[in-house]
mmCIF file with all atom_site columns, C-alpha atoms in Angstrom:
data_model
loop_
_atom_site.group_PDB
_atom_site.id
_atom_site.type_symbol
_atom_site.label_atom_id
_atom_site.label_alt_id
_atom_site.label_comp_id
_atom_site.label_asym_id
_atom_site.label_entity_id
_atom_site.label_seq_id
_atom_site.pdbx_PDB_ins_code
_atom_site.Cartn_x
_atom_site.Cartn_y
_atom_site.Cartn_z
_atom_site.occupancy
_atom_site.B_iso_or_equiv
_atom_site.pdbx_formal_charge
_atom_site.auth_seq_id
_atom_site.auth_comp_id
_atom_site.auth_asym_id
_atom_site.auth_atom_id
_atom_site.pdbx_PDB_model_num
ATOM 1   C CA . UNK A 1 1   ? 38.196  -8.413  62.252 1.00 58.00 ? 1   UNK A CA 1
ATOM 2   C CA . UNK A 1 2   ? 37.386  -11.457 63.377 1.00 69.00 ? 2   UNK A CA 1
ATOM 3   C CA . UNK A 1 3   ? 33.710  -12.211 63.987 1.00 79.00 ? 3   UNK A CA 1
ATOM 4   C CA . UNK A 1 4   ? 31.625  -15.331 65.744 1.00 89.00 ? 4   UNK A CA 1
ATOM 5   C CA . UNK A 1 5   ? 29.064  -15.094 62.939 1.00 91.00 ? 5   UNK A CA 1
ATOM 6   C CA . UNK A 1 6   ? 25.313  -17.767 61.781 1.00 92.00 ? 6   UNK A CA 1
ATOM 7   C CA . UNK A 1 7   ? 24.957  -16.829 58.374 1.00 93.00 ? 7   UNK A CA 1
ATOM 8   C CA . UNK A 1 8   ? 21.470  -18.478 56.426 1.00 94.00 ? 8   UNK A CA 1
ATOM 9   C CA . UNK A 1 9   ? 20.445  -17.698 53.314 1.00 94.00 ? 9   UNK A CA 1
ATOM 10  C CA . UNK A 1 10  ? 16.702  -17.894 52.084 1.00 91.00 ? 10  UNK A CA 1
ATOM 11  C CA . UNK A 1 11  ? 17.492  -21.739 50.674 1.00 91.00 ? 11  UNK A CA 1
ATOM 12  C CA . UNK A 1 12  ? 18.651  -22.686 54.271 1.00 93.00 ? 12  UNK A CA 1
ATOM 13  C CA . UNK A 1 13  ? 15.499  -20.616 55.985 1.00 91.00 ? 13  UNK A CA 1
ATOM 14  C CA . UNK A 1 14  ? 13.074  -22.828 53.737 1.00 88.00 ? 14  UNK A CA 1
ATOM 15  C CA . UNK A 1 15  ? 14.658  -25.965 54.004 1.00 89.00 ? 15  UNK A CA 1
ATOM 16  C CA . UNK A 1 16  ? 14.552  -25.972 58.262 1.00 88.00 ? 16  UNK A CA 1
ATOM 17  C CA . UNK A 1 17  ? 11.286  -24.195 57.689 1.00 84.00 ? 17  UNK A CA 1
ATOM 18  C CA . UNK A 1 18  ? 11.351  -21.082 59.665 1.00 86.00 ? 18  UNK A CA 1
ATOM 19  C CA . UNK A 1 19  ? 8.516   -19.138 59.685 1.00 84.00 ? 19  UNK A CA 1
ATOM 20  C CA . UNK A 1 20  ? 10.027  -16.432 62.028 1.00 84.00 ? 20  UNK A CA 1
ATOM 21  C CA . UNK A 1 21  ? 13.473  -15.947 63.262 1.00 82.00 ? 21  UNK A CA 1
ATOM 22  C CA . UNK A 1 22  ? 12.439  -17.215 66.588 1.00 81.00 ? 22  UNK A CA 1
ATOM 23  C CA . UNK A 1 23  ? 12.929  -20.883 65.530 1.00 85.00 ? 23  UNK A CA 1
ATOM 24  C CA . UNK A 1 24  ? 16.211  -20.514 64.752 1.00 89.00 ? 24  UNK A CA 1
ATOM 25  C CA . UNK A 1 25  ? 17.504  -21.527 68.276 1.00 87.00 ? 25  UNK A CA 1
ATOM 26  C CA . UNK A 1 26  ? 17.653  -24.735 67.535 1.00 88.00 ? 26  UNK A CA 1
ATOM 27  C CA . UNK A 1 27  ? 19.899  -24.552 64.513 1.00 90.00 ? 27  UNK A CA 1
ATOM 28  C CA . UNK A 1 28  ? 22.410  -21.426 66.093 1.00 90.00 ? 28  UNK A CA 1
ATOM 29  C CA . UNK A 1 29  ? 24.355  -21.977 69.065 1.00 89.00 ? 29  UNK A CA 1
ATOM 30  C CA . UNK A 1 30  ? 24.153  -19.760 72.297 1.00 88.00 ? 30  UNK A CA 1
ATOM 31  C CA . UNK A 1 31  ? 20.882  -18.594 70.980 1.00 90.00 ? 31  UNK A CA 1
ATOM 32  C CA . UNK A 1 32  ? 17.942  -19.008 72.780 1.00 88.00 ? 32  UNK A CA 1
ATOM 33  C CA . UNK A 1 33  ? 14.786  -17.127 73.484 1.00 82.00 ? 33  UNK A CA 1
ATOM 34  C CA . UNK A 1 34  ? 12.898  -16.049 76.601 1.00 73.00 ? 34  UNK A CA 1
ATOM 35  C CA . UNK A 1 35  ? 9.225   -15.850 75.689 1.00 65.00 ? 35  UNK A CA 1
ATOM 36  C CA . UNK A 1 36  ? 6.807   -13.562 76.644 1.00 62.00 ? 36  UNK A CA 1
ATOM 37  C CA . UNK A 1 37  ? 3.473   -14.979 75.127 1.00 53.00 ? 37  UNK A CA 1
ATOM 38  C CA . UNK A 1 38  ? 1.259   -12.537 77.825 1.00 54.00 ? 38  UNK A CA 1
ATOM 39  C CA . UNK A 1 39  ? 2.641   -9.643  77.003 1.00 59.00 ? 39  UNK A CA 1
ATOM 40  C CA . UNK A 1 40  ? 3.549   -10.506 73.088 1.00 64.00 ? 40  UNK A CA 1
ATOM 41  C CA . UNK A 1 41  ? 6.820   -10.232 72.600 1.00 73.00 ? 41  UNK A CA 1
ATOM 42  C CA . UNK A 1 42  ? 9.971   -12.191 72.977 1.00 78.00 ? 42  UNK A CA 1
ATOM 43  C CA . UNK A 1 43  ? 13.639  -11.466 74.710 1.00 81.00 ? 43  UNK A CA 1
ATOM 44  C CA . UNK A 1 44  ? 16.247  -12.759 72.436 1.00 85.00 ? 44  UNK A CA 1
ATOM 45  C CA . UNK A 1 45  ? 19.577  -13.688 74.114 1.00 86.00 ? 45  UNK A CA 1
ATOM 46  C CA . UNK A 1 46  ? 22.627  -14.279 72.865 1.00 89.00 ? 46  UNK A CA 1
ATOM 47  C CA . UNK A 1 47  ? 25.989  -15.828 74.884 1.00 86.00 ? 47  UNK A CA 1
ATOM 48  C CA . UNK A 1 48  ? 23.182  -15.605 77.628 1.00 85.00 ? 48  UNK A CA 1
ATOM 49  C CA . UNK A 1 49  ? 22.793  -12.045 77.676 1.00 84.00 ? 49  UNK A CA 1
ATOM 50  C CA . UNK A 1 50  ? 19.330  -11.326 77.427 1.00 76.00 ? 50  UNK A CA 1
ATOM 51  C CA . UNK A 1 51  ? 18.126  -7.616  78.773 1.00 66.00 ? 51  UNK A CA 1
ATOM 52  C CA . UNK A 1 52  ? 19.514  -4.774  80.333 1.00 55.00 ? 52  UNK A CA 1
ATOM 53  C CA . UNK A 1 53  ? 17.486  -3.888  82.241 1.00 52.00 ? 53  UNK A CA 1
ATOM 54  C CA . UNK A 1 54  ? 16.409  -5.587  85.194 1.00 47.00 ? 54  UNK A CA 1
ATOM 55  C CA . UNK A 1 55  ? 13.001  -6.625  84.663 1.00 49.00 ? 55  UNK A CA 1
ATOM 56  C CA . UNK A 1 56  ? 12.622  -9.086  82.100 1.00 50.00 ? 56  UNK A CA 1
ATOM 57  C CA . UNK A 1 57  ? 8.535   -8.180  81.597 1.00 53.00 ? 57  UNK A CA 1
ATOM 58  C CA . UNK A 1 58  ? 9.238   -4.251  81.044 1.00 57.00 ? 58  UNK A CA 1
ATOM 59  C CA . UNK A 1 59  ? 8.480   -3.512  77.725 1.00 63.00 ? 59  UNK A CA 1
ATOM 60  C CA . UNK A 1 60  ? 10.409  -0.274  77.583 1.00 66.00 ? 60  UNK A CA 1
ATOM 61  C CA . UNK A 1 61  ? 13.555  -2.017  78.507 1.00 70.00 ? 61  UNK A CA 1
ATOM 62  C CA . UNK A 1 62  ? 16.197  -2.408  76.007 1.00 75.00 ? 62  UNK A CA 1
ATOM 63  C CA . UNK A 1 63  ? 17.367  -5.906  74.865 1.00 79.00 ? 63  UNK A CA 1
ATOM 64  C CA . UNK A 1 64  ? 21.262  -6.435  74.779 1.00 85.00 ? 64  UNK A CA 1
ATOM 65  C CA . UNK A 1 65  ? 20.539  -8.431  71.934 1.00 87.00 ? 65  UNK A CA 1
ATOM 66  C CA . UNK A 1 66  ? 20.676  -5.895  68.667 1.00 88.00 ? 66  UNK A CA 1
ATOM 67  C CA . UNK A 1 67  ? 17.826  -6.902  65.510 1.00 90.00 ? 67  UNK A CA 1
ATOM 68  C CA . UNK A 1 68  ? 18.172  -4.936  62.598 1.00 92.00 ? 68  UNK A CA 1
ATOM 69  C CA . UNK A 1 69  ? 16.461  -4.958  59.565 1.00 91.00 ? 69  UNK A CA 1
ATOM 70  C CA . UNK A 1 70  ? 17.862  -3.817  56.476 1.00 91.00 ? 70  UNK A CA 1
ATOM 71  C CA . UNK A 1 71  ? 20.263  -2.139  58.821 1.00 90.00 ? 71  UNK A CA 1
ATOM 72  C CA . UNK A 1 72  ? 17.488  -0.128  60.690 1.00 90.00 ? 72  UNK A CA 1
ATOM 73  C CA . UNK A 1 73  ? 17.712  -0.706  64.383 1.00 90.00 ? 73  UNK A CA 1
ATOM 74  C CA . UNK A 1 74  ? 14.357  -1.747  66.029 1.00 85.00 ? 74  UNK A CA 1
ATOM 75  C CA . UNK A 1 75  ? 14.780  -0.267  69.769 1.00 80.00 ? 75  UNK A CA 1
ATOM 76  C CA . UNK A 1 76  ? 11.604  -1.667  71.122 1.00 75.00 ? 76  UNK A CA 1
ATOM 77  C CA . UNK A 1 77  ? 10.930  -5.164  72.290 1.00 74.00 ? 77  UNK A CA 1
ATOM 78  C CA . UNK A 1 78  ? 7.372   -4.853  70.730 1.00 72.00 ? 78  UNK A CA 1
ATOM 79  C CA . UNK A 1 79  ? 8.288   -4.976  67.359 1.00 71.00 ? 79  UNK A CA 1
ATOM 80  C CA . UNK A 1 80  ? 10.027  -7.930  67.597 1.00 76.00 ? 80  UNK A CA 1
ATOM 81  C CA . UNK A 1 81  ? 7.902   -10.433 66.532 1.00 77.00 ? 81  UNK A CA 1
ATOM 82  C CA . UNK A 1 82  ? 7.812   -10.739 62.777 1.00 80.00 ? 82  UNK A CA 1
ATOM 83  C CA . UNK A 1 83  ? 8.115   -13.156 59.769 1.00 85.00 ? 83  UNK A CA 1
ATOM 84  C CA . UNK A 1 84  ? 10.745  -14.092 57.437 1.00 89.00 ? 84  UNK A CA 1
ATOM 85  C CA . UNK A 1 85  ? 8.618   -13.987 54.814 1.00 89.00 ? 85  UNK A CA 1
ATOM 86  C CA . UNK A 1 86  ? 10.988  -12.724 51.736 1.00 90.00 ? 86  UNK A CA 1
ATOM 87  C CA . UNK A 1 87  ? 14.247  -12.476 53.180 1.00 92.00 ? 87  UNK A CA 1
ATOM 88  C CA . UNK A 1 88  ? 17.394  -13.035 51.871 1.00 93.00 ? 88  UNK A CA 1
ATOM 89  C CA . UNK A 1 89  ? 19.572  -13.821 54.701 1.00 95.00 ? 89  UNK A CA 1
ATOM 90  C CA . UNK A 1 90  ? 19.442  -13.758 58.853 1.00 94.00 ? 90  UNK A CA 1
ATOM 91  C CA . UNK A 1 91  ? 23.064  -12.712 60.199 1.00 94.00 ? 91  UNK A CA 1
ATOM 92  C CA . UNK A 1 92  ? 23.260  -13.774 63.554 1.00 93.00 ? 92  UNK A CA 1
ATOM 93  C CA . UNK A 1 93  ? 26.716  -11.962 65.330 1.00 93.00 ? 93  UNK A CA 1
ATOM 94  C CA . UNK A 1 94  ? 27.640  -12.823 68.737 1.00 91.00 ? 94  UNK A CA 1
ATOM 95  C CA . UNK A 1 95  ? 28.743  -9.859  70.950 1.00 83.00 ? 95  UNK A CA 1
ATOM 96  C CA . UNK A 1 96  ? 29.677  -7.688  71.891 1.00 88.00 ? 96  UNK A CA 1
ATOM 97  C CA . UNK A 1 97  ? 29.615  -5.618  68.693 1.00 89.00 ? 97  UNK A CA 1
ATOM 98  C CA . UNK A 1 98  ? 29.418  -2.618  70.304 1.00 86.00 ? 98  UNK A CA 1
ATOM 99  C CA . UNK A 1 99  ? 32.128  -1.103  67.648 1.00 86.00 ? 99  UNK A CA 1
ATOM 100 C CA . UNK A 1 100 ? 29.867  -1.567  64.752 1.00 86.00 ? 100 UNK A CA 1
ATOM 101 C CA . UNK A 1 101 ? 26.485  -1.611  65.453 1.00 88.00 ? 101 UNK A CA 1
ATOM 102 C CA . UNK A 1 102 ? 26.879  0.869   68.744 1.00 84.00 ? 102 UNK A CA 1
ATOM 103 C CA . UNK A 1 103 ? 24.660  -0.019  71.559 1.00 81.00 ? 103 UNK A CA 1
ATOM 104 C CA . UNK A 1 104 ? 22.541  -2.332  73.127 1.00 84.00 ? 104 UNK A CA 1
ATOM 105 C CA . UNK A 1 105 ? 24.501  -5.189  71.209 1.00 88.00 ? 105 UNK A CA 1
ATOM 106 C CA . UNK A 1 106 ? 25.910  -6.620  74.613 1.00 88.00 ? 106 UNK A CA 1
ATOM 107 C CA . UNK A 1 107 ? 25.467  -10.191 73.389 1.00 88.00 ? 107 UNK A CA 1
ATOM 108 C CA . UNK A 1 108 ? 25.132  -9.672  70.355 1.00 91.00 ? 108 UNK A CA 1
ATOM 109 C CA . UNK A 1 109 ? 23.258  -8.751  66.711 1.00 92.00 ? 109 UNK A CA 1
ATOM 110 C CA . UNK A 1 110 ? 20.323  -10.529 64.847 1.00 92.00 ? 110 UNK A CA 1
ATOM 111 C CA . UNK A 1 111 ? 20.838  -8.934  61.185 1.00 93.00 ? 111 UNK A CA 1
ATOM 112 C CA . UNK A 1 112 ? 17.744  -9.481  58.668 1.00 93.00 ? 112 UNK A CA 1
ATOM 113 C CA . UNK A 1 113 ? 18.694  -8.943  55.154 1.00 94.00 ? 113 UNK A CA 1
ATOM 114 C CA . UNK A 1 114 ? 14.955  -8.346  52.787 1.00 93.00 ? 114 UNK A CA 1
ATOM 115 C CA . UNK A 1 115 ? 15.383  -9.778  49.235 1.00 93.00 ? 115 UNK A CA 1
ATOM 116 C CA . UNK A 1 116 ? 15.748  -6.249  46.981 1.00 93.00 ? 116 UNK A CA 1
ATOM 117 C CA . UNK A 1 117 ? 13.071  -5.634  43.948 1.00 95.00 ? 117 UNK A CA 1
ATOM 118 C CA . UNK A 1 118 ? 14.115  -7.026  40.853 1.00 92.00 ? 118 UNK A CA 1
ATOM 119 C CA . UNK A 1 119 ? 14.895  -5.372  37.491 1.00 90.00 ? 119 UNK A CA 1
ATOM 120 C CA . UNK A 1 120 ? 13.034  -8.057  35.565 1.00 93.00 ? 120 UNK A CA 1
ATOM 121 C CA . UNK A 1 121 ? 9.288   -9.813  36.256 1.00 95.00 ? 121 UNK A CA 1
ATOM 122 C CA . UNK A 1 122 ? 10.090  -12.565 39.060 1.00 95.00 ? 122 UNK A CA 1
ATOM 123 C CA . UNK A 1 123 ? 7.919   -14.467 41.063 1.00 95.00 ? 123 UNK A CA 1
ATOM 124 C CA . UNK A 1 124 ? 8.103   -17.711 43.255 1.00 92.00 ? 124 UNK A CA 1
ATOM 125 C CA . UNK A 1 125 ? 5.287   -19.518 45.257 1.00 93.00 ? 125 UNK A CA 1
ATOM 126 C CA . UNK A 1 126 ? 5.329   -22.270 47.895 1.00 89.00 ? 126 UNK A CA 1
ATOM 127 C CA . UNK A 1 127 ? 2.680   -24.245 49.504 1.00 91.00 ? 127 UNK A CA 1
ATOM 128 C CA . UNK A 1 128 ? 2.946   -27.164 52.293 1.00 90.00 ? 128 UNK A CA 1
ATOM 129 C CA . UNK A 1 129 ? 0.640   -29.259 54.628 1.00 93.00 ? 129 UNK A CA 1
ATOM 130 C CA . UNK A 1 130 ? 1.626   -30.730 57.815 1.00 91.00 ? 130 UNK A CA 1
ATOM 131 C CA . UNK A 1 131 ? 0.108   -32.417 61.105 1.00 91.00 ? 131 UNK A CA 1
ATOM 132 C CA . UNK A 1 132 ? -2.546  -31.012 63.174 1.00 90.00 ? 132 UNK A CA 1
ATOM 133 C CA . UNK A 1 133 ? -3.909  -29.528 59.617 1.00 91.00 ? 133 UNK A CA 1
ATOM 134 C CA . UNK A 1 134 ? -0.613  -26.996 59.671 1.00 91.00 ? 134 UNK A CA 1
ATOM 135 C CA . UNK A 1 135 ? -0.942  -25.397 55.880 1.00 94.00 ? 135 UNK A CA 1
ATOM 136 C CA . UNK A 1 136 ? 1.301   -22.694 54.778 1.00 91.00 ? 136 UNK A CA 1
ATOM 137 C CA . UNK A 1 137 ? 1.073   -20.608 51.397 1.00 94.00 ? 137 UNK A CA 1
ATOM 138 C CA . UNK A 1 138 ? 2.772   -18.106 50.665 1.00 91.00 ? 138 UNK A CA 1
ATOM 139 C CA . UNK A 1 139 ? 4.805   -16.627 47.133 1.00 93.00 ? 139 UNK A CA 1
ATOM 140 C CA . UNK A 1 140 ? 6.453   -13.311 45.943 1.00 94.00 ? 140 UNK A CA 1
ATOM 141 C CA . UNK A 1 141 ? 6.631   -11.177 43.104 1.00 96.00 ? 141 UNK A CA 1
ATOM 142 C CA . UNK A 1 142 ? 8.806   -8.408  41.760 1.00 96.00 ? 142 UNK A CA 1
ATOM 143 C CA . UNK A 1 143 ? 9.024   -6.537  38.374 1.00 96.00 ? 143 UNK A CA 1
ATOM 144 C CA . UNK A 1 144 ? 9.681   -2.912  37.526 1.00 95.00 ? 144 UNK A CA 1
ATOM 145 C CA . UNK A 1 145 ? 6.882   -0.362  37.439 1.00 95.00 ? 145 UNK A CA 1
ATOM 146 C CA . UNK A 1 146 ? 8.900   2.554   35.080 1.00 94.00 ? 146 UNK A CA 1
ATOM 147 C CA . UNK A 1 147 ? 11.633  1.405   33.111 1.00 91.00 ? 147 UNK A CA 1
ATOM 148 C CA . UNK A 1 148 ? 15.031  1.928   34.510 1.00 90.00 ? 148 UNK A CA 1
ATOM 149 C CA . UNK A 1 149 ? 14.075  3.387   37.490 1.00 94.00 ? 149 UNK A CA 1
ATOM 150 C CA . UNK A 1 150 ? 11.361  2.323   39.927 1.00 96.00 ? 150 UNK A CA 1
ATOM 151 C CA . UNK A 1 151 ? 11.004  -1.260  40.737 1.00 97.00 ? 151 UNK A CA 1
ATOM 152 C CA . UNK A 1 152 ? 8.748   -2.848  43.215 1.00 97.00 ? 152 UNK A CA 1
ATOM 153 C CA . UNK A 1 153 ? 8.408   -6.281  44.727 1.00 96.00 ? 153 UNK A CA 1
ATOM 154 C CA . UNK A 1 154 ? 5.224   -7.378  47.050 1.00 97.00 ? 154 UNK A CA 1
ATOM 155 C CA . UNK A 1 155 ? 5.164   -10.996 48.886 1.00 95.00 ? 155 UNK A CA 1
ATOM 156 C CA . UNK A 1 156 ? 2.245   -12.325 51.139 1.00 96.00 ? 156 UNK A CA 1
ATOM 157 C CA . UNK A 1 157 ? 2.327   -15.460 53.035 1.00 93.00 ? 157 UNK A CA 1
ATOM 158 C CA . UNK A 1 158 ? -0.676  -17.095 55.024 1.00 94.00 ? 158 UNK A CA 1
ATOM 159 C CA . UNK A 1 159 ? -0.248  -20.081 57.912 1.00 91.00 ? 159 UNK A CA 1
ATOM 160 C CA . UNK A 1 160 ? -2.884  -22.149 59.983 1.00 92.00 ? 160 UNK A CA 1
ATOM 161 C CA . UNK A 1 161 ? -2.802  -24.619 62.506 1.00 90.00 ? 161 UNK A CA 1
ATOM 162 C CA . UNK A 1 162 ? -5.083  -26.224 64.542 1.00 88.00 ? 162 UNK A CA 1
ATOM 163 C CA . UNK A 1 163 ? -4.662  -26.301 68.722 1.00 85.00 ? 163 UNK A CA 1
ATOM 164 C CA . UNK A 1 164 ? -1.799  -28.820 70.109 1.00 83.00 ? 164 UNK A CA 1
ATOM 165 C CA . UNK A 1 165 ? -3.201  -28.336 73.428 1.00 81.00 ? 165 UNK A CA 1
ATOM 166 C CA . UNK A 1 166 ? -7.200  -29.512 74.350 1.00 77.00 ? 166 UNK A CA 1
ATOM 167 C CA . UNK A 1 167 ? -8.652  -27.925 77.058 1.00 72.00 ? 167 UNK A CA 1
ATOM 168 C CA . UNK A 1 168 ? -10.778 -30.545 78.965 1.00 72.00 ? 168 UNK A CA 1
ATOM 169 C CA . UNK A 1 169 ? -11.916 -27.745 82.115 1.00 70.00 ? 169 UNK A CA 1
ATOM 170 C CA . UNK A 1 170 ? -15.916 -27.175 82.632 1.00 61.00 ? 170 UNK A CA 1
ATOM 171 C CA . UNK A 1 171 ? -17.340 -24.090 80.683 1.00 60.00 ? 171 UNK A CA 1
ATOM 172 C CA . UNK A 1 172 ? -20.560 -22.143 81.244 1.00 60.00 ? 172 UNK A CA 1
ATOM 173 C CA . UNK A 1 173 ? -21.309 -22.489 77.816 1.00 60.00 ? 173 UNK A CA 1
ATOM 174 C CA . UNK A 1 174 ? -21.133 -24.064 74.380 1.00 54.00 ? 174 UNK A CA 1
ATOM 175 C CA . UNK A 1 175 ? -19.187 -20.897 72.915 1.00 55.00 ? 175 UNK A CA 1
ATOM 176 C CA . UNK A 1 176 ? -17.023 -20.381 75.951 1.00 54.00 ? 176 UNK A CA 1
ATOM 177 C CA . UNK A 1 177 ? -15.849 -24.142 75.669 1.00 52.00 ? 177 UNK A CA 1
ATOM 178 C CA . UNK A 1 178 ? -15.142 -24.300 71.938 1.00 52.00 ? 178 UNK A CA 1
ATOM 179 C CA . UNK A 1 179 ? -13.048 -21.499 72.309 1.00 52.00 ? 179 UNK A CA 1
ATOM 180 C CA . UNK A 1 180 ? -11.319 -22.656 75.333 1.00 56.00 ? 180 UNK A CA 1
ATOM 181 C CA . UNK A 1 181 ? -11.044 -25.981 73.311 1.00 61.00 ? 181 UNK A CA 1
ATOM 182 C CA . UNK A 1 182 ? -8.512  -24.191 70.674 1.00 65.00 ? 182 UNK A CA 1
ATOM 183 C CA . UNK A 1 183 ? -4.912  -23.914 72.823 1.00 71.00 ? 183 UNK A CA 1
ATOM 184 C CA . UNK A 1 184 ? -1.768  -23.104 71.140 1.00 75.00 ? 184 UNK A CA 1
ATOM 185 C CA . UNK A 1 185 ? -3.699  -23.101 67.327 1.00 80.00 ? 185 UNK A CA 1
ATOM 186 C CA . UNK A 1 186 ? -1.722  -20.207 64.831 1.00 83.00 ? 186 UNK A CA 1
ATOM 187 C CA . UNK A 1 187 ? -3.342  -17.954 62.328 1.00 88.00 ? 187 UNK A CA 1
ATOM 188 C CA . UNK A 1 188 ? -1.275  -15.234 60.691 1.00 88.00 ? 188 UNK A CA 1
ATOM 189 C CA . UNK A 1 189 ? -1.256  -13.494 57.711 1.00 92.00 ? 189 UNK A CA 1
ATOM 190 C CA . UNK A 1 190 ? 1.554   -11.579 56.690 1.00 92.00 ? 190 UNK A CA 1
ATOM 191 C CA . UNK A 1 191 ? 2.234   -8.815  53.865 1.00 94.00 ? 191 UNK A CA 1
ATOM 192 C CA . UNK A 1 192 ? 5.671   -7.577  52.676 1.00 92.00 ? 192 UNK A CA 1
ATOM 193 C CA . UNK A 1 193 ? 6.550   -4.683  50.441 1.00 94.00 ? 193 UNK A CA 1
ATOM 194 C CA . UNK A 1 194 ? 9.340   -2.746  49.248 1.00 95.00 ? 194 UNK A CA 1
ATOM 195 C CA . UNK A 1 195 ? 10.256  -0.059  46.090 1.00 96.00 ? 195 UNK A CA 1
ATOM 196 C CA . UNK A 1 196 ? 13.419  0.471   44.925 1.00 96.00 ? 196 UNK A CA 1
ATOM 197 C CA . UNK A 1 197 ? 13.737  4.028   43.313 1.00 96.00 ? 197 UNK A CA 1
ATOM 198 C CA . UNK A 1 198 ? 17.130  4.863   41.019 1.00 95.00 ? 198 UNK A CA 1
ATOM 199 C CA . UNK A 1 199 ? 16.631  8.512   39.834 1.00 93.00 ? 199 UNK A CA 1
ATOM 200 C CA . UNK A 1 200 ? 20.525  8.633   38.735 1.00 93.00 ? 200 UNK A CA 1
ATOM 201 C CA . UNK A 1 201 ? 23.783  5.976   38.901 1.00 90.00 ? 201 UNK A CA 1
ATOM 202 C CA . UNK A 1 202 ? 24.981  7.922   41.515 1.00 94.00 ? 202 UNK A CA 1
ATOM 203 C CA . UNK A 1 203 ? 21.687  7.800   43.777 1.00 95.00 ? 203 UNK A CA 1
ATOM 204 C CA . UNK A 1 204 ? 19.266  4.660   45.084 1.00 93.00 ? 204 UNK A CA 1
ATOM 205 C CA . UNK A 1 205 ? 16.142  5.125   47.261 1.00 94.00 ? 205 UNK A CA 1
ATOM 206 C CA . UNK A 1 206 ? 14.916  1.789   49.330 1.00 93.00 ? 206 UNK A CA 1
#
């Protein structure tokens, strides 16, 4: 069957240096985003078909825009701001793909693929500095915890950066103004785990 399909694997996701899935509207066509900073969450839209519903700020309204993860749908808009951290891929499908991902996948599907645990000790770190005192670090590790049958793999990732944005408006006080100073600065810190359970050949647990 012939899908319209952005495939990028974890070398590509590093190399443009997305942090979350948002930023990859610059690098897929008919992708774009309509963000919701107030309310903390983000309508994706693809082929420009963004929500169902008709009001763009309802939270409860379903986007036409599928995300899974790890084929598990996420239903609600408020979950959909995450990071990439330890991913393998990001499948981007343009719509409809109603026949194989069912509904709400009007415009299309935004399929994140996690990087499985390991059967052998792995790791990898990364680490990288930037303007406005941007600094990332972040690294992974996986090895099995019994022998043939229960594996586990833990990543962690940390990002700052300072404000793009001054904020030269009067303040009625010192604390009010250096916080009003800081517009548009980033501080996350983001965990990531996953086991991988294989009590038989026949039978694996994720």
């Amino acid at each position: 069957v012939p899908i319209a399909v952005t495939a990028l694997d974890a070398q590509e996701l590093e190399r443009i240096g997305a942090v979350g899935y948002t930023q990859l509207s610059d690098y897929v066509p008919n992708f774009s985003f309509n963000a919701l900073t107030n309310a903390g969450f983000v309508i994706p839209s693809l082929r420009g078909i963004g929500l169902t519903g008709s009001t763009e700020s309802a939270i409860s309204n379903n986007p036409a825009t599928g995300i899974y993860i790890d084929g598990v749908y996420l239903s609600s808009t408020a979950a959909n701001l995450f990071s990439l951290l330890d991913v393998e891929r990001v499948e981007i499908l343009r719509g409809p793909q109603g026949t194989l991902y069912g509904r709400n996948t009007i415009g299309g599907v935004i399929s994140i693929v996690s990087r499985q645990p390991s059967q052998t000790l792995t790791g990898r770190l990364n680490a990288s500095y930037g303007s406005f005192d941007r600094m990332q670090i972040g690294g992974s590790v996986s090895a099995p915890i019994v022998e043939g049958k229960l594996f586990g793999r833990l990543g962690a990732s940390y990002l700052s950066r300072d404000a793009y944005v001054d904020n030269l408006f009067d303040t009625p006080n010192a604390a009010a103004a250096e916080s009003a100073a800081d517009t548009d600065f980033l501080r996350s810190f983001v965990t990531r785990g996953s086991l991988l359970f294989t009590p038989t050949e026949r039978l694996k647990l994720t």
